[in-house]
PDB file of C-alpha atoms in Angstrom:
ATOM      1  CA  MET X  22     -14.552   0.172  -6.841  1.00 90.00           C
ATOM      2  CA  THR X  23     -17.521  -0.015  -9.200  1.00 92.00           C
ATOM      3  CA  LEU X  24     -17.525  -3.819  -8.969  1.00 91.00           C
ATOM      4  CA  MET X  25     -17.777  -3.674  -5.175  1.00 90.00           C
ATOM      5  CA  HIS X  26     -20.366  -0.907  -5.309  1.00 91.00           C
ATOM      6  CA  MET X  27     -22.674  -2.627  -7.768  1.00 90.00           C
ATOM      7  CA  GLU X  28     -22.306  -6.178  -6.439  1.00 88.00           C
ATOM      8  CA  GLU X  29     -21.752  -5.672  -2.705  1.00 87.00           C
ATOM      9  CA  GLY X  30     -23.201  -2.220  -1.981  1.00 88.00           C
ATOM     10  CA  VAL X  31     -19.881  -0.660  -0.934  1.00 90.00           C
ATOM     11  CA  GLU X  32     -20.126   3.139  -0.943  1.00 93.00           C
ATOM     12  CA  LEU X  33     -18.473   5.033  -3.781  1.00 93.00           C
ATOM     13  CA  PHE X  34     -15.590   7.304  -2.840  1.00 92.00           C
ATOM     14  CA  PRO X  35     -13.609  10.043  -4.625  1.00 92.00           C
ATOM     15  CA  ILE X  36     -10.273   9.255  -6.252  1.00 95.00           C
ATOM     16  CA  GLY X  37      -7.564  11.836  -6.863  1.00 96.00           C
ATOM     17  CA  VAL X  38      -4.286  11.975  -8.771  1.00 94.00           C
ATOM     18  CA  THR X  39      -1.418  13.678  -6.971  1.00 96.00           C
ATOM     19  CA  SER X  40       0.716  16.363  -8.559  1.00 95.00           C
ATOM     20  CA  PHE X  41       4.050  14.837  -7.504  1.00 96.00           C
ATOM     21  CA  SER X  42       6.812  13.347  -9.597  1.00 92.00           C
ATOM     22  CA  GLY X  43       9.150  10.929  -7.890  1.00 93.00           C
ATOM     23  CA  VAL X  44      12.586  12.004  -6.764  1.00 97.00           C
ATOM     24  CA  ASN X  45      13.480   8.483  -7.887  1.00 97.00           C
ATOM     25  CA  PRO X  46      10.565   7.186 -10.029  1.00 96.00           C
ATOM     26  CA  PHE X  47       9.588   3.531 -10.048  1.00 95.00           C
ATOM     27  CA  PRO X  48      11.066   1.472 -12.907  1.00 92.00           C
ATOM     28  CA  SER X  49       9.048   1.750 -16.111  1.00 91.00           C
ATOM     29  CA  GLU X  50       8.441  -2.005 -16.219  1.00 89.00           C
ATOM     30  CA  TRP X  51       6.633  -1.865 -12.883  1.00 88.00           C
ATOM     31  CA  ARG X  52       4.394   0.981 -13.983  1.00 90.00           C
ATOM     32  CA  TRP X  53       3.578  -0.697 -17.274  1.00 91.00           C
ATOM     33  CA  SER X  54       2.472  -3.857 -15.443  1.00 89.00           C
ATOM     34  CA  ALA X  55      -0.609  -1.958 -14.256  1.00 89.00           C
ATOM     35  CA  LYS X  56      -1.869  -2.386 -17.820  1.00 92.00           C
ATOM     36  CA  ASN X  57      -2.114  -6.145 -17.241  1.00 91.00           C
ATOM     37  CA  MET X  58      -4.377  -5.588 -14.237  1.00 90.00           C
ATOM     38  CA  GLU X  59      -6.508  -3.105 -16.153  1.00 91.00           C
ATOM     39  CA  ASP X  60      -7.221  -5.658 -18.880  1.00 94.00           C
ATOM     40  CA  LEU X  61      -8.263  -8.605 -16.697  1.00 93.00           C
ATOM     41  CA  PRO X  62     -11.712  -9.826 -17.855  1.00 93.00           C
ATOM     42  CA  CYS X  63     -13.109  -9.924 -14.311  1.00 91.00           C
ATOM     43  CA  VAL X  64     -12.684  -6.150 -13.953  1.00 91.00           C
ATOM     44  CA  ASN X  65     -14.078  -5.326 -17.388  1.00 93.00           C
ATOM     45  CA  ILE X  66     -17.717  -6.314 -17.006  1.00 93.00           C
ATOM     46  CA  PRO X  67     -19.654  -3.812 -19.161  1.00 94.00           C
ATOM     47  CA  LYS X  68     -21.948  -2.398 -16.471  1.00 93.00           C
ATOM     48  CA  HIS X  69     -19.001  -1.821 -14.120  1.00 94.00           C
ATOM     49  CA  ASP X  70     -17.029  -0.244 -16.964  1.00 93.00           C
ATOM     50  CA  ALA X  71     -19.873   2.107 -17.826  1.00 94.00           C
ATOM     51  CA  MET X  72     -20.126   3.396 -14.271  1.00 94.00           C
ATOM     52  CA  TRP X  73     -16.354   3.847 -14.047  1.00 93.00           C
ATOM     53  CA  SER X  74     -16.302   5.880 -17.272  1.00 92.00           C
ATOM     54  CA  THR X  75     -18.713   8.339 -15.678  1.00 92.00           C
ATOM     55  CA  LEU X  76     -16.843   8.501 -12.372  1.00 93.00           C
ATOM     56  CA  LYS X  77     -13.479   8.927 -14.071  1.00 91.00           C
ATOM     57  CA  GLU X  78     -14.671  12.120 -15.736  1.00 90.00           C
ATOM     58  CA  GLN X  79     -16.122  13.333 -12.439  1.00 90.00           C
ATOM     59  CA  TYR X  80     -12.803  12.889 -10.630  1.00 92.00           C
ATOM     60  CA  ARG X  81     -10.498  13.914 -13.470  1.00 90.00           C
ATOM     61  CA  ASN X  82      -9.524  17.226 -11.865  1.00 91.00           C
ATOM     62  CA  CYS X  83      -9.385  15.946  -8.284  1.00 94.00           C
ATOM     63  CA  VAL X  84      -5.907  16.633  -6.844  1.00 97.00           C
ATOM     64  CA  GLY X  85      -4.857  13.763  -4.601  1.00 97.00           C
ATOM     65  CA  GLU X  86      -2.988  15.606  -1.854  1.00 98.00           C
ATOM     66  CA  GLU X  87      -5.779  18.176  -1.502  1.00 98.00           C
ATOM     67  CA  LEU X  88      -8.357  15.385  -1.365  1.00 98.00           C
ATOM     68  CA  LEU X  89      -6.397  13.707   1.438  1.00 98.00           C
ATOM     69  CA  ALA X  90      -6.087  16.905   3.452  1.00 99.00           C
ATOM     70  CA  ASN X  91      -9.750  17.833   3.084  1.00 98.00           C
ATOM     71  CA  THR X  92     -10.984  14.317   3.835  1.00 98.00           C
ATOM     72  CA  VAL X  93      -9.000  14.163   7.066  1.00 99.00           C
ATOM     73  CA  MET X  94      -9.603  17.694   8.317  1.00 99.00           C
ATOM     74  CA  GLN X  95     -13.321  17.689   7.525  1.00 98.00           C
ATOM     75  CA  SER X  96     -13.980  14.327   9.174  1.00 98.00           C
ATOM     76  CA  GLU X  97     -16.050  14.357  12.368  1.00 98.00           C
ATOM     77  CA  LYS X  98     -13.893  11.579  13.823  1.00 98.00           C
ATOM     78  CA  LYS X  99     -10.222  10.707  13.566  1.00 98.00           C
ATOM     79  CA  VAL X 100      -9.135   9.035  10.340  1.00 98.00           C
ATOM     80  CA  THR X 101      -6.785   6.096   9.826  1.00 99.00           C
ATOM     81  CA  ILE X 102      -4.660   6.621   6.708  1.00 99.00           C
ATOM     82  CA  CYS X 103      -3.285   3.570   4.903  1.00 99.00           C
ATOM     83  CA  VAL X 104      -0.351   4.428   2.626  1.00 99.00           C
ATOM     84  CA  THR X 105       0.874   1.681   0.314  1.00 98.00           C
ATOM     85  CA  GLY X 106       3.025   3.924  -1.859  1.00 97.00           C
ATOM     86  CA  PRO X 107       5.320   6.939  -1.452  1.00 98.00           C
ATOM     87  CA  LEU X 108       4.612   9.376   1.381  1.00 99.00           C
ATOM     88  CA  SER X 109       4.608  12.570  -0.692  1.00 99.00           C
ATOM     89  CA  SER X 110       0.936  13.426  -0.117  1.00 99.00           C
ATOM     90  CA  VAL X 111       1.098  12.900   3.644  1.00 99.00           C
ATOM     91  CA  ALA X 112       4.257  15.016   3.856  1.00 99.00           C
ATOM     92  CA  TRP X 113       2.556  17.774   1.858  1.00 99.00           C
ATOM     93  CA  CYS X 114      -0.360  17.776   4.302  1.00 99.00           C
ATOM     94  CA  ILE X 115       2.022  17.977   7.275  1.00 99.00           C
ATOM     95  CA  ASP X 116       4.020  20.817   5.723  1.00 99.00           C
ATOM     96  CA  LYS X 117       0.937  22.821   4.763  1.00 99.00           C
ATOM     97  CA  TYR X 118      -1.433  22.200   7.669  1.00 99.00           C
ATOM     98  CA  GLY X 119       0.675  20.834  10.534  1.00 98.00           C
ATOM     99  CA  GLU X 120      -1.316  19.744  13.577  1.00 98.00           C
ATOM    100  CA  GLN X 121      -4.557  20.897  11.988  1.00 98.00           C
ATOM    101  CA  PHE X 122      -4.061  17.794   9.853  1.00 99.00           C
ATOM    102  CA  THR X 123      -2.198  15.412  12.166  1.00 99.00           C
ATOM    103  CA  ASN X 124      -4.495  15.942  15.160  1.00 98.00           C
ATOM    104  CA  ASN X 125      -7.351  14.377  13.204  1.00 99.00           C
ATOM    105  CA  VAL X 126      -5.347  11.291  12.196  1.00 99.00           C
ATOM    106  CA  GLU X 127      -5.792   8.205  14.369  1.00 99.00           C
ATOM    107  CA  ALA X 128      -2.770   6.542  12.764  1.00 99.00           C
ATOM    108  CA  CYS X 129      -0.871   6.545   9.496  1.00 99.00           C
ATOM    109  CA  VAL X 130      -0.286   2.910   8.511  1.00 99.00           C
ATOM    110  CA  ILE X 131       2.634   2.743   6.096  1.00 99.00           C
ATOM    111  CA  MET X 132       4.159   0.140   3.809  1.00 99.00           C
ATOM    112  CA  GLY X 133       7.751   1.155   3.402  1.00 99.00           C
ATOM    113  CA  GLY X 134      11.325   0.881   4.543  1.00 99.00           C
ATOM    114  CA  ALA X 135      13.835  -1.825   5.365  1.00 99.00           C
ATOM    115  CA  VAL X 136      15.337  -1.573   8.836  1.00 98.00           C
ATOM    116  CA  ASP X 137      17.183  -4.740   9.852  1.00 97.00           C
ATOM    117  CA  VAL X 138      16.965  -6.533   6.497  1.00 98.00           C
ATOM    118  CA  LYS X 139      18.260  -5.717   3.030  1.00 97.00           C
ATOM    119  CA  GLY X 140      16.261  -3.342   0.858  1.00 97.00           C
ATOM    120  CA  ASN X 141      15.006  -3.811  -2.692  1.00 96.00           C
ATOM    121  CA  VAL X 142      16.538  -0.842  -4.530  1.00 97.00           C
ATOM    122  CA  PHE X 143      19.330  -2.107  -6.734  1.00 94.00           C
ATOM    123  CA  GLU X 144      19.914   0.942  -8.919  1.00 94.00           C
ATOM    124  CA  GLU X 145      23.371   1.942 -10.112  1.00 95.00           C
ATOM    125  CA  GLY X 146      25.204   3.789  -7.354  1.00 97.00           C
ATOM    126  CA  ARG X 147      22.931   2.478  -4.584  1.00 98.00           C
ATOM    127  CA  ASP X 148      23.907  -0.188  -2.056  1.00 97.00           C
ATOM    128  CA  GLY X 149      20.610  -2.092  -1.805  1.00 97.00           C
ATOM    129  CA  SER X 150      19.724  -0.843   1.685  1.00 98.00           C
ATOM    130  CA  ALA X 151      16.665   1.226   0.678  1.00 99.00           C
ATOM    131  CA  GLU X 152      13.085   0.147  -0.031  1.00 98.00           C
ATOM    132  CA  TRP X 153      11.292   1.551  -3.068  1.00 98.00           C
ATOM    133  CA  ASN X 154       8.340   3.380  -1.474  1.00 99.00           C
ATOM    134  CA  ILE X 155      10.754   5.370   0.689  1.00 99.00           C
ATOM    135  CA  TYR X 156      13.369   5.749  -2.049  1.00 99.00           C
ATOM    136  CA  TRP X 157      10.749   7.250  -4.408  1.00 98.00           C
ATOM    137  CA  ASP X 158      10.686  10.410  -2.256  1.00 99.00           C
ATOM    138  CA  PRO X 159      13.141  10.241   0.676  1.00 99.00           C
ATOM    139  CA  PRO X 160      12.562  13.828   1.914  1.00 99.00           C
ATOM    140  CA  ALA X 161       8.810  13.187   2.132  1.00 99.00           C
ATOM    141  CA  ALA X 162       9.384   9.976   4.072  1.00 99.00           C
ATOM    142  CA  GLU X 163      11.706  11.785   6.481  1.00 98.00           C
ATOM    143  CA  THR X 164       9.074  14.490   7.028  1.00 98.00           C
ATOM    144  CA  VAL X 165       6.483  11.854   7.936  1.00 98.00           C
ATOM    145  CA  PHE X 166       8.776   9.632  10.025  1.00 98.00           C
ATOM    146  CA  SER X 167      10.071  12.587  12.062  1.00 96.00           C
ATOM    147  CA  CYS X 168       6.658  14.169  12.754  1.00 97.00           C
ATOM    148  CA  PRO X 169       5.981  13.700  16.504  1.00 96.00           C
ATOM    149  CA  SER X 170       2.300  14.643  16.275  1.00 97.00           C
ATOM    150  CA  LEU X 171       1.531  11.861  13.770  1.00 98.00           C
ATOM    151  CA  LYS X 172       1.286   8.260  14.969  1.00 98.00           C
ATOM    152  CA  LYS X 173       2.922   5.918  12.458  1.00 98.00           C
ATOM    153  CA  VAL X 174       2.630   2.135  12.108  1.00 99.00           C
ATOM    154  CA  VAL X 175       5.280   0.932   9.653  1.00 99.00           C
ATOM    155  CA  PHE X 176       5.242  -2.335   7.732  1.00 99.00           C
ATOM    156  CA  SER X 177       8.801  -2.505   6.461  1.00 99.00           C
ATOM    157  CA  LEU X 178      10.350  -5.361   4.508  1.00 98.00           C
ATOM    158  CA  ASP X 179      11.269  -6.794   7.909  1.00 98.00           C
ATOM    159  CA  SER X 180       7.633  -7.895   8.290  1.00 98.00           C
ATOM    160  CA  THR X 181       6.366  -8.120   4.713  1.00 98.00           C
ATOM    161  CA  ASN X 182       9.074 -10.670   3.877  1.00 97.00           C
ATOM    162  CA  SER X 183       6.938 -13.097   5.902  1.00 97.00           C
ATOM    163  CA  VAL X 184       4.103 -13.131   3.342  1.00 98.00           C
ATOM    164  CA  PRO X 185       5.386 -14.327  -0.054  1.00 97.00           C
ATOM    165  CA  VAL X 186       3.018 -14.583  -3.007  1.00 98.00           C
ATOM    166  CA  ILE X 187       3.877 -18.093  -4.177  1.00 97.00           C
ATOM    167  CA  SER X 188       2.093 -20.859  -6.061  1.00 97.00           C
ATOM    168  CA  SER X 189       0.849 -22.672  -2.963  1.00 97.00           C
ATOM    169  CA  VAL X 190      -0.837 -19.461  -1.807  1.00 98.00           C
ATOM    170  CA  VAL X 191      -2.339 -18.458  -5.145  1.00 98.00           C
ATOM    171  CA  ARG X 192      -3.710 -21.851  -6.147  1.00 98.00           C
ATOM    172  CA  ARG X 193      -6.073 -21.833  -3.177  1.00 98.00           C
ATOM    173  CA  PHE X 194      -8.134 -19.198  -4.973  1.00 98.00           C
ATOM    174  CA  GLY X 195      -9.201 -21.949  -7.377  1.00 97.00           C
ATOM    175  CA  ALA X 196     -11.547 -23.315  -4.715  1.00 98.00           C
ATOM    176  CA  GLN X 197     -13.442 -20.017  -4.665  1.00 97.00           C
ATOM    177  CA  ASN X 198     -13.285 -19.097  -8.339  1.00 95.00           C
ATOM    178  CA  ASP X 199     -17.051 -18.538  -8.340  1.00 96.00           C
ATOM    179  CA  TYR X 200     -16.391 -15.094  -6.852  1.00 95.00           C
ATOM    180  CA  LEU X 201     -15.257 -12.157  -8.983  1.00 93.00           C
ATOM    181  CA  LEU X 202     -12.923 -10.819  -6.312  1.00 94.00           C
ATOM    182  CA  SER X 203     -11.222 -14.197  -6.013  1.00 96.00           C
ATOM    183  CA  GLN X 204     -10.827 -14.260  -9.781  1.00 95.00           C
ATOM    184  CA  PHE X 205      -9.297 -10.788  -9.699  1.00 94.00           C
ATOM    185  CA  VAL X 206      -6.822 -11.309  -6.865  1.00 96.00           C
ATOM    186  CA  GLY X 207      -6.001 -14.861  -7.908  1.00 97.00           C
ATOM    187  CA  SER X 208      -5.287 -13.761 -11.484  1.00 96.00           C
ATOM    188  CA  ALA X 209      -3.297 -10.717 -10.380  1.00 95.00           C
ATOM    189  CA  TRP X 210      -1.156 -12.688  -7.967  1.00 97.00           C
ATOM    190  CA  ALA X 211      -0.707 -15.552 -10.441  1.00 97.00           C
ATOM    191  CA  SER X 212       1.140 -13.110 -12.696  1.00 94.00           C
ATOM    192  CA  CYS X 213       3.818 -12.804  -9.986  1.00 94.00           C
ATOM    193  CA  THR X 214       4.497 -16.403  -8.967  1.00 96.00           C
ATOM    194  CA  HIS X 215       7.259 -16.871 -11.539  1.00 95.00           C
ATOM    195  CA  TYR X 216       9.498 -14.801  -9.276  1.00 93.00           C
ATOM    196  CA  GLU X 217       9.742 -17.703  -6.833  1.00 92.00           C
ATOM    197  CA  VAL X 218      11.486 -19.633  -9.626  1.00 93.00           C
ATOM    198  CA  MET X 219      13.579 -16.720 -10.903  1.00 92.00           C
ATOM    199  CA  ARG X 220      14.545 -15.391  -7.449  1.00 88.00           C
ATOM    200  CA  PRO X 221      13.847 -18.019  -4.765  1.00 83.00           C
ATOM    201  CA  ASP X 222      15.280 -15.804  -2.018  1.00 81.00           C
ATOM    202  CA  ASP X 223      13.590 -12.616  -3.184  1.00 84.00           C
ATOM    203  CA  CYS X 224      10.188 -13.340  -4.702  1.00 91.00           C
ATOM    204  CA  TYR X 225       7.038 -11.205  -4.846  1.00 95.00           C
ATOM    205  CA  TYR X 226       5.434 -10.376  -1.500  1.00 97.00           C
ATOM    206  CA  ALA X 227       2.028  -9.172  -0.324  1.00 98.00           C
ATOM    207  CA  TRP X 228       3.519  -5.847   0.759  1.00 98.00           C
ATOM    208  CA  ASP X 229       0.474  -3.634   0.359  1.00 98.00           C
ATOM    209  CA  VAL X 230      -2.144  -6.258   1.165  1.00 98.00           C
ATOM    210  CA  LEU X 231      -0.567  -7.059   4.531  1.00 99.00           C
ATOM    211  CA  THR X 232      -0.466  -3.363   5.379  1.00 99.00           C
ATOM    212  CA  ALA X 233      -4.133  -2.914   4.475  1.00 98.00           C
ATOM    213  CA  ALA X 234      -5.070  -6.107   6.338  1.00 98.00           C
ATOM    214  CA  TYR X 235      -3.719  -4.605   9.560  1.00 99.00           C
ATOM    215  CA  VAL X 236      -6.242  -1.773   9.249  1.00 98.00           C
ATOM    216  CA  VAL X 237      -8.988  -4.407   9.078  1.00 98.00           C
ATOM    217  CA  ASP X 238      -7.527  -6.552  11.889  1.00 98.00           C
ATOM    218  CA  PRO X 239      -4.801  -4.980  14.079  1.00 98.00           C
ATOM    219  CA  GLN X 240      -4.391  -8.300  15.907  1.00 98.00           C
ATOM    220  CA  LEU X 241      -2.382  -9.518  12.913  1.00 98.00           C
ATOM    221  CA  ALA X 242       0.740  -7.620  13.999  1.00 99.00           C
ATOM    222  CA  VAL X 243       3.013  -7.145  17.000  1.00 98.00           C
ATOM    223  CA  LEU X 244       4.454  -3.620  17.198  1.00 98.00           C
ATOM    224  CA  ASP X 245       7.571  -2.126  18.773  1.00 96.00           C
ATOM    225  CA  PRO X 246       8.278   1.582  19.332  1.00 96.00           C
ATOM    226  CA  VAL X 247      11.270   2.463  17.170  1.00 96.00           C
ATOM    227  CA  ASP X 248      12.720   5.792  16.114  1.00 94.00           C
ATOM    228  CA  LEU X 249      13.720   5.971  12.462  1.00 96.00           C
ATOM    229  CA  ARG X 250      15.300   8.492  10.146  1.00 96.00           C
ATOM    230  CA  VAL X 251      15.545   8.429   6.360  1.00 98.00           C
ATOM    231  CA  VAL X 252      18.752   9.130   4.467  1.00 98.00           C
ATOM    232  CA  VAL X 253      17.874  11.986   2.108  1.00 98.00           C
ATOM    233  CA  THR X 254      21.301  12.738   0.627  1.00 97.00           C
ATOM    234  CA  LYS X 255      22.247  11.621  -2.877  1.00 96.00           C
ATOM    235  CA  SER X 256      24.462   8.771  -1.754  1.00 98.00           C
ATOM    236  CA  ALA X 257      24.750   4.984  -1.857  1.00 98.00           C
ATOM    237  CA  GLN X 258      22.285   4.783   1.051  1.00 98.00           C
ATOM    238  CA  GLU X 259      19.740   7.281  -0.270  1.00 98.00           C
ATOM    239  CA  GLY X 260      16.296   6.317   1.016  1.00 98.00           C
ATOM    240  CA  ARG X 261      17.572   3.966   3.705  1.00 98.00           C
ATOM    241  CA  SER X 262      15.498   3.723   6.905  1.00 98.00           C
ATOM    242  CA  GLN X 263      17.871   3.876   9.880  1.00 97.00           C
ATOM    243  CA  ARG X 264      17.337   3.387  13.591  1.00 95.00           C
ATOM    244  CA  ILE X 265      18.139   6.378  15.803  1.00 93.00           C
ATOM    245  CA  ASP X 266      18.102   6.728  19.594  1.00 88.00           C
ATOM    246  CA  GLY X 267      15.938   8.900  21.774  1.00 74.00           C
ATOM    247  CA  HIS X 268      14.239  10.967  19.089  1.00 69.00           C
ATOM    248  CA  GLY X 269      10.632  10.243  20.122  1.00 78.00           C
ATOM    249  CA  ASN X 270       9.043  10.377  16.674  1.00 87.00           C
ATOM    250  CA  ASN X 271       5.878   8.424  17.571  1.00 95.00           C
ATOM    251  CA  LEU X 272       6.586   5.465  15.293  1.00 97.00           C
ATOM    252  CA  LEU X 273       5.692   1.799  15.755  1.00 98.00           C
ATOM    253  CA  LEU X 274       7.539  -0.767  13.661  1.00 98.00           C
ATOM    254  CA  VAL X 275       5.895  -4.108  12.985  1.00 98.00           C
ATOM    255  CA  ARG X 276       8.058  -6.758  14.653  1.00 97.00           C
ATOM    256  CA  SER X 277       6.115  -9.890  13.716  1.00 98.00           C
ATOM    257  CA  ILE X 278       2.866 -10.887  12.042  1.00 98.00           C
ATOM    258  CA  ASP X 279       0.331 -13.708  12.150  1.00 99.00           C
ATOM    259  CA  ARG X 280       1.125 -15.137   8.740  1.00 98.00           C
ATOM    260  CA  ASP X 281      -1.580 -17.817   8.687  1.00 98.00           C
ATOM    261  CA  GLY X 282      -4.175 -15.387  10.014  1.00 98.00           C
ATOM    262  CA  PHE X 283      -3.269 -12.948   7.260  1.00 99.00           C
ATOM    263  CA  TYR X 284      -3.701 -15.439   4.435  1.00 99.00           C
ATOM    264  CA  GLU X 285      -7.010 -16.677   5.863  1.00 98.00           C
ATOM    265  CA  LEU X 286      -8.282 -13.093   6.085  1.00 98.00           C
ATOM    266  CA  VAL X 287      -7.385 -12.557   2.428  1.00 98.00           C
ATOM    267  CA  TYR X 288      -9.195 -15.699   1.288  1.00 98.00           C
ATOM    268  CA  ALA X 289     -12.286 -14.868   3.343  1.00 97.00           C
ATOM    269  CA  SER X 290     -12.339 -11.254   2.142  1.00 95.00           C
ATOM    270  CA  MET X 291     -12.238 -12.346  -1.493  1.00 95.00           C
ATOM    271  CA  LYS X 292     -15.397 -14.439  -1.197  1.00 94.00           C
ATOM    272  CA  LYS X 293     -17.382 -11.504  -2.552  1.00 90.00           C
ATOM    273  CA  ALA X 294     -19.345 -10.754  -5.733  1.00 88.00           C
ATOM    274  CA  LEU X 295     -20.678 -14.244  -6.481  1.00 89.00           C
ATOM    275  CA  CYS X 296     -20.553 -14.686 -10.256  1.00 88.00           C
ATOM    276  CA  SER X 297     -23.942 -16.414 -10.479  1.00 78.00           C
ATOM    277  CA  GLU X 298     -25.580 -13.308  -8.993  1.00 74.00           C
ATOM    278  CA  CYS X 299     -23.753 -10.799 -11.207  1.00 73.00           C
ATOM    279  CA  SER X 300     -25.535  -9.677 -14.340  1.00 67.00           C
ATOM    280  CA  ILE X 301     -23.491  -8.499 -17.298  1.00 66.00           C
TER     281      ILE X 301
END
């Protein structure tokens, strides 16, 4: 955020930490990998670091779910929410404020679920049908999916499986390495390309980036109205996203995406913060 603010003039925005613990927390190895991103040289330029140190103290006591609710309800125009993690905060807002919250949401764009493809939760006692963002807090996901007053656009594994992060994709960032954002994304994604060797049929995918890209360019996706429910019981299918008939829960599932258009949007968007114009 501070990089984009200082180099590209992007407005600063508040950041909050939610109060929730996962029903089924992410594996420790995944959470620890955030440390690798934090230590990348391109995001540790001293002047950016100094600004972040100040902002971090300012936002230390900012509660994420309250920030979300207040931001939406106090907005003069409808807000599009992009959720690339568990749905706990959105569910909290629905439970506490109901239509006072949902009526000011244009759409809630969600990365989560696996409908007609296998999931990615392979924990003991689970059958592999669930996807991790939904599995983290199944009751919250069910609250959001079943809310008729909230429009949902869902990028499940059915669509995100179309955008693998593989060597041929990542190496193209080398041609625009003069930009800090290209260095950041290229380096971050390069740390994931070994999965295409380890698991050729189940590598790393641009799950969250595709979801966010849709907010920038909705023409990237074709949507179908689908009613879904989430399995909330402690069972082999816990967290599974299932089709149901005739429920009318105001949900659009991404059926297909413009894969080439997505990658080109990513490359173009990362041509920001030209290194030669950035002072240390």
